[in-house]
PDB file of C-alpha atoms in Angstrom:
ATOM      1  CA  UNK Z  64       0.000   0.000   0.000  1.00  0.00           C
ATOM      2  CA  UNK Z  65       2.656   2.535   1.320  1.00  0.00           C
ATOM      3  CA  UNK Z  66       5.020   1.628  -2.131  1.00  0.00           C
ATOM      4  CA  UNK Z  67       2.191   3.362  -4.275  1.00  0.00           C
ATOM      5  CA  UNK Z  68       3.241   7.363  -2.602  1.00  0.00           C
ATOM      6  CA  UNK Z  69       5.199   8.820  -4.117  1.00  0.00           C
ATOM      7  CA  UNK Z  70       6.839  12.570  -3.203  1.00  0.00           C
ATOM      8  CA  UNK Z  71       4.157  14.181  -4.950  1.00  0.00           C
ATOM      9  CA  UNK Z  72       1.656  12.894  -2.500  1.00  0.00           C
ATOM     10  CA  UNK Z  73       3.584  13.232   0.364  1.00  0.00           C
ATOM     11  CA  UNK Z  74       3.722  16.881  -0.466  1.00  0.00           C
ATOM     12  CA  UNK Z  75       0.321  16.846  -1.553  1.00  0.00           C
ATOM     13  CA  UNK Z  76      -0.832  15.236   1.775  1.00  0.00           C
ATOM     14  CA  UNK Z  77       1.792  18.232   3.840  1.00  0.00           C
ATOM     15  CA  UNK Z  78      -0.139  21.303   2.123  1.00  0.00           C
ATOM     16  CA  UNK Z  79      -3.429  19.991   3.004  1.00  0.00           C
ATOM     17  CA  UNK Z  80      -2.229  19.374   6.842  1.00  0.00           C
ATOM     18  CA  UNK Z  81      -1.187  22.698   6.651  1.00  0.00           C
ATOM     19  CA  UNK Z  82      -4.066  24.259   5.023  1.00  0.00           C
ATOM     20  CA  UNK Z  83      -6.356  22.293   7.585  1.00  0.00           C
ATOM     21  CA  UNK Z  84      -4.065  23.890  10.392  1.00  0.00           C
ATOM     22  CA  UNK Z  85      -4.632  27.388   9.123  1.00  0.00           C
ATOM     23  CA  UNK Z  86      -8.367  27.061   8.747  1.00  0.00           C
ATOM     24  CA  UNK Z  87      -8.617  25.594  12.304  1.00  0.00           C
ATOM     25  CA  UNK Z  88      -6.567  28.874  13.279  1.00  0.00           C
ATOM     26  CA  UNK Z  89      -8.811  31.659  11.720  1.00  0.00           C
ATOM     27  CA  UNK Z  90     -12.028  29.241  12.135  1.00  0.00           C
ATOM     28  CA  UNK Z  91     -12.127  27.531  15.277  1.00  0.00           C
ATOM     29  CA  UNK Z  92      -9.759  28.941  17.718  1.00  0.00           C
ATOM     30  CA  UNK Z  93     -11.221  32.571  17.970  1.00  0.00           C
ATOM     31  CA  UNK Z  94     -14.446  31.188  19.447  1.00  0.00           C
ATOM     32  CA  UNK Z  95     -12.941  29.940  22.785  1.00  0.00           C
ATOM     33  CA  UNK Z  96     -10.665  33.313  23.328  1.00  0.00           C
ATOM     34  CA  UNK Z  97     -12.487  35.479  26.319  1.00  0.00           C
ATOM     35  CA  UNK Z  98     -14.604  38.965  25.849  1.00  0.00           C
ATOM     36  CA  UNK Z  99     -12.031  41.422  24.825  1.00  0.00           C
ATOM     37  CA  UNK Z 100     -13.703  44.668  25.232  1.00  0.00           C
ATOM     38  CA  UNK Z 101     -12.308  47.847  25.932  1.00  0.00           C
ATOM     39  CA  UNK Z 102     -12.296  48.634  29.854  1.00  0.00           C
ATOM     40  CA  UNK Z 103     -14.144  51.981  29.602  1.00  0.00           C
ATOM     41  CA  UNK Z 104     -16.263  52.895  26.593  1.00  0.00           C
ATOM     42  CA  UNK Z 105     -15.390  56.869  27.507  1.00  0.00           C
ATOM     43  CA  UNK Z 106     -11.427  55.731  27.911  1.00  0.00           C
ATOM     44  CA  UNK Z 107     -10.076  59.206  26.703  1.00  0.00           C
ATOM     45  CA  UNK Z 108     -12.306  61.515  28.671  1.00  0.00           C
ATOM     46  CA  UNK Z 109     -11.147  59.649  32.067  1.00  0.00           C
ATOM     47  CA  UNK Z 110      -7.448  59.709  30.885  1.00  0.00           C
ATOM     48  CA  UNK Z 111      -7.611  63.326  30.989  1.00  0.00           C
ATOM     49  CA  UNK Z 112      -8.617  63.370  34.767  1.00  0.00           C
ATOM     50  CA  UNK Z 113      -6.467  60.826  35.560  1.00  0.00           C
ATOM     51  CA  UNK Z 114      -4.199  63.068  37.378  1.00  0.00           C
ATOM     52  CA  UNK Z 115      -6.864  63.535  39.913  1.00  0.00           C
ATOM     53  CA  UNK Z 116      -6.960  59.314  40.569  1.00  0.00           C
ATOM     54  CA  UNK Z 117      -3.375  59.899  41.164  1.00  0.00           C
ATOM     55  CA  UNK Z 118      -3.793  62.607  44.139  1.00  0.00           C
ATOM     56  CA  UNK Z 119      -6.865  61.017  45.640  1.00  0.00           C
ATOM     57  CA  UNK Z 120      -4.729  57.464  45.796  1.00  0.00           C
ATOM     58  CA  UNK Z 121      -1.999  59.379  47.303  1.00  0.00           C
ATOM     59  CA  UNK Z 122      -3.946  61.086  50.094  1.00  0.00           C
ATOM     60  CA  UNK Z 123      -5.404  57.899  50.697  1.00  0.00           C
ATOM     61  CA  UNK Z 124      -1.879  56.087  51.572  1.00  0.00           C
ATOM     62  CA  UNK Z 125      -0.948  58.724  53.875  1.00  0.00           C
ATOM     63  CA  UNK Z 126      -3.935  57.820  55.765  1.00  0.00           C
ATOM     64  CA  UNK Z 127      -2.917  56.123  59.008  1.00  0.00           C
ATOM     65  CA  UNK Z 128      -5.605  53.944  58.925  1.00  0.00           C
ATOM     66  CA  UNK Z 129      -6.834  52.258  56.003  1.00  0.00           C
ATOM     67  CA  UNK Z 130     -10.847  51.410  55.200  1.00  0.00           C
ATOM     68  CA  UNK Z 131     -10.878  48.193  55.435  1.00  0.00           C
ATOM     69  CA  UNK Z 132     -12.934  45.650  53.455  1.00  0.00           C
ATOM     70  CA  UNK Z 133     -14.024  42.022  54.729  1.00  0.00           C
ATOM     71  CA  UNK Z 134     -16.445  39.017  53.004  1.00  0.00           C
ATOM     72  CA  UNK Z 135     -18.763  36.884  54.285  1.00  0.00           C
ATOM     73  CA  UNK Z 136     -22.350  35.236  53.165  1.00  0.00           C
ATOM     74  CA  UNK Z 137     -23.969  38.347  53.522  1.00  0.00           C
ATOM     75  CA  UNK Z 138     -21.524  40.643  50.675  1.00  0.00           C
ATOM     76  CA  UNK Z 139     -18.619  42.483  51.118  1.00  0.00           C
ATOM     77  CA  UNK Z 140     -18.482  44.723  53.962  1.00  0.00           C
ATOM     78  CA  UNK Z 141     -16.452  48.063  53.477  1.00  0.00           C
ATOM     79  CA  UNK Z 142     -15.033  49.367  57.335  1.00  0.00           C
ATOM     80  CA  UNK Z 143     -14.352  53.382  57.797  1.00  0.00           C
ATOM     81  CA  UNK Z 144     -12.220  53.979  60.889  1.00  0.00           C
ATOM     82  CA  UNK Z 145     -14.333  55.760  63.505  1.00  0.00           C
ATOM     83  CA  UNK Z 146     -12.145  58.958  63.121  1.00  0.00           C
ATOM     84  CA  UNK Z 147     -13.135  59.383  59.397  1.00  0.00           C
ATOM     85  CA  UNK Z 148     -15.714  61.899  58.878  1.00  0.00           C
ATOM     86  CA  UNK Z 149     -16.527  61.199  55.225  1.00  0.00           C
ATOM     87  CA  UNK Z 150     -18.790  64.296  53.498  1.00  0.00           C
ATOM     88  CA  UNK Z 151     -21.906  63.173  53.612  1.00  0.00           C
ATOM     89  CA  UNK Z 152     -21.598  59.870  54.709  1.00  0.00           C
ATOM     90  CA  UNK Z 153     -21.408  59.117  50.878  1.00  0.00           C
ATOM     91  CA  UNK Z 154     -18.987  56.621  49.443  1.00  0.00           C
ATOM     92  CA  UNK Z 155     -18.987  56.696  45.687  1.00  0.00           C
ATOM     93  CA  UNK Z 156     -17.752  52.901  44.784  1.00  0.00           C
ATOM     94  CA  UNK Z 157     -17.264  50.492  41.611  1.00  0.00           C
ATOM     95  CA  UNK Z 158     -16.812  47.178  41.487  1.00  0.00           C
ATOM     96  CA  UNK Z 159     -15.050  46.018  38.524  1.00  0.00           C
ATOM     97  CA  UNK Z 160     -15.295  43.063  36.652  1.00  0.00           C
ATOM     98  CA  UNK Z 161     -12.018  42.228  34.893  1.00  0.00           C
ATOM     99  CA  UNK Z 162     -13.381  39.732  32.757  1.00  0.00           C
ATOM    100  CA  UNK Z 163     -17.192  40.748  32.117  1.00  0.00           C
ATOM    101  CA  UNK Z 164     -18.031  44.143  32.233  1.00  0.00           C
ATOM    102  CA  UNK Z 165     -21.650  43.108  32.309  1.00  0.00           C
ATOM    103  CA  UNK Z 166     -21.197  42.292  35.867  1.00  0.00           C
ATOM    104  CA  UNK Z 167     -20.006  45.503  36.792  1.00  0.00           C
ATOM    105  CA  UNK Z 168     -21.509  47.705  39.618  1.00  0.00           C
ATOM    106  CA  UNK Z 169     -21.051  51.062  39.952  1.00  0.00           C
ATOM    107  CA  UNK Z 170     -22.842  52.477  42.733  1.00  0.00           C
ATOM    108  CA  UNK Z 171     -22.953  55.744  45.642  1.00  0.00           C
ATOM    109  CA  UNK Z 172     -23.476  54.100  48.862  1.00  0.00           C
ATOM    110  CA  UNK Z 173     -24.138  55.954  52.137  1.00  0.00           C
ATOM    111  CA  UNK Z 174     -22.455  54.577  55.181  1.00  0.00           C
ATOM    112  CA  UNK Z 175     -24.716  53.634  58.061  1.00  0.00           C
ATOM    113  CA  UNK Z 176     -24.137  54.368  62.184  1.00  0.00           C
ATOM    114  CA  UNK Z 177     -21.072  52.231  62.495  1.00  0.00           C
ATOM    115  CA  UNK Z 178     -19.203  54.077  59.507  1.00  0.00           C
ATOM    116  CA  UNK Z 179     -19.656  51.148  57.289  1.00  0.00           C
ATOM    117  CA  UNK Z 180     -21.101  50.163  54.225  1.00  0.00           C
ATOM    118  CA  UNK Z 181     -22.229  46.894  52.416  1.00  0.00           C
ATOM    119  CA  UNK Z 182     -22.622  44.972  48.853  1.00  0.00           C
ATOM    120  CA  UNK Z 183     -24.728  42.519  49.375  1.00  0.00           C
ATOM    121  CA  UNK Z 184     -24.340  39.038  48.023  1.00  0.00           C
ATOM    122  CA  UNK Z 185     -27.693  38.738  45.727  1.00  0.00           C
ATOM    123  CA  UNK Z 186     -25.529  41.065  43.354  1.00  0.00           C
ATOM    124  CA  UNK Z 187     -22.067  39.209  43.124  1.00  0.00           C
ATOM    125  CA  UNK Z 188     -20.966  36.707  41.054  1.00  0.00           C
ATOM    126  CA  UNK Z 189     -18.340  34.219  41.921  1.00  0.00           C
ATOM    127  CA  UNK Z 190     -15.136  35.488  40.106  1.00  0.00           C
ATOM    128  CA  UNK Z 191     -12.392  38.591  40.307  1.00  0.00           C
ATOM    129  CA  UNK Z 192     -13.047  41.771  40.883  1.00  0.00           C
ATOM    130  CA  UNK Z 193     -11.694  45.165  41.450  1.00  0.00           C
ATOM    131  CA  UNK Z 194     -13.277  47.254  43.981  1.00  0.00           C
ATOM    132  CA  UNK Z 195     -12.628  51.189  43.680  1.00  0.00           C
ATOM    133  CA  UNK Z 196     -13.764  53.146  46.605  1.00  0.00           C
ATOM    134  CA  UNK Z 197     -14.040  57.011  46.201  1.00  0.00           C
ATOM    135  CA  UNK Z 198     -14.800  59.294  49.163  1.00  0.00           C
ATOM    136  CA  UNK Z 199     -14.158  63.106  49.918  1.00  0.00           C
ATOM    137  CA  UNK Z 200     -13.488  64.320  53.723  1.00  0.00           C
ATOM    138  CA  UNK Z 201     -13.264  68.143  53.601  1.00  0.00           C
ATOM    139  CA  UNK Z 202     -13.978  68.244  50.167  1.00  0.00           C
ATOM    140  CA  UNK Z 203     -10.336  66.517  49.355  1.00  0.00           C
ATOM    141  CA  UNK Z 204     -11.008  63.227  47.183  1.00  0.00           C
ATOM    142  CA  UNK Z 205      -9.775  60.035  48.504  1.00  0.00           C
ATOM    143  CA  UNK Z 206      -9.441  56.793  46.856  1.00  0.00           C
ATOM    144  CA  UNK Z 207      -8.344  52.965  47.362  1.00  0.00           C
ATOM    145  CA  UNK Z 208      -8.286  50.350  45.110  1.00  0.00           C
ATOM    146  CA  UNK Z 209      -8.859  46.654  46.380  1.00  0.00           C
ATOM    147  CA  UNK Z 210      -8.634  43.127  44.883  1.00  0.00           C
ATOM    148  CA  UNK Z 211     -11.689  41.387  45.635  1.00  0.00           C
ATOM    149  CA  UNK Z 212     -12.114  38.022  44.864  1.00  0.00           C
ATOM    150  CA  UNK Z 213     -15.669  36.663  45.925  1.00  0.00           C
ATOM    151  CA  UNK Z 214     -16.653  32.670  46.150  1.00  0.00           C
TER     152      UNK Z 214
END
């Protein structure tokens, strides 16, 4: 059987493994890559302001004391130290989906009488996520940046 192939069908046979190969490329391998959207639909506008990001995350690391975040079945609990006095109570927060930006929540939450605020778990989905708290005490903006990664 094997005495009949010549080179002309072993190169024959080659080209058509490789065209096969190339259509499974452009074909077939796209459709299991992951949502690659943009992160912000209005990217340019917030690069502008970025500078502003920069001094509110600086202020917020010379803080003493942090805000501190913590998880259980209930959400994700976000902890003001008592000695914050946060303008208006109002804590202007989004939590970021890295891989789905359908499952992002951006939200102003006020903080209730023990300085604290929560997301509750009916609006979480298991995965990463990047939680960006903004706040202003004495009308200086503050923010911090966490890694959240809920069960």
């Amino acid at each position: 059987m094997f005495k009949k192939l010549s080179w002309g069908h072993g190169v024959v046979i080659a080209l058509g493994s490789f065209i096969a190969f190339i259509l499974y490329l452009i074909l077939i391998f796209p459709m299991g890559k992951q949502n690659a959207e943009m992160i912000s639909s209005n990217y340019y506008e917030e690069e502008l302001v970025y500078q502003d990001v920069i001094d509110a995350k600086k202020r917020a690391m010379e803080l003493e004391v942090h805000p501190v975040y913590s998880q259980d079945k209930n959400g994700i609990k976000l902890h003001f130290p008592e000695d914050r006095k946060v303008d208006k109570k109002e804590i202007d927060f989004v939590l970021f989906r890295t891989d789905d930006s359908t499952l992002d929540l951006k939200k102003v939450e006020f903080l209730d009488g023990t300085n604290s605020m929560l997301i509750p778990a009916r609006v979480l989905v298991p995965g990463s996520y990047t939680l960006k708290t903004k706040w202003k005490e004495n009308n200086q903006l503050y923010q911090i940046d966490y890694d959240v990664l809920w069960k």
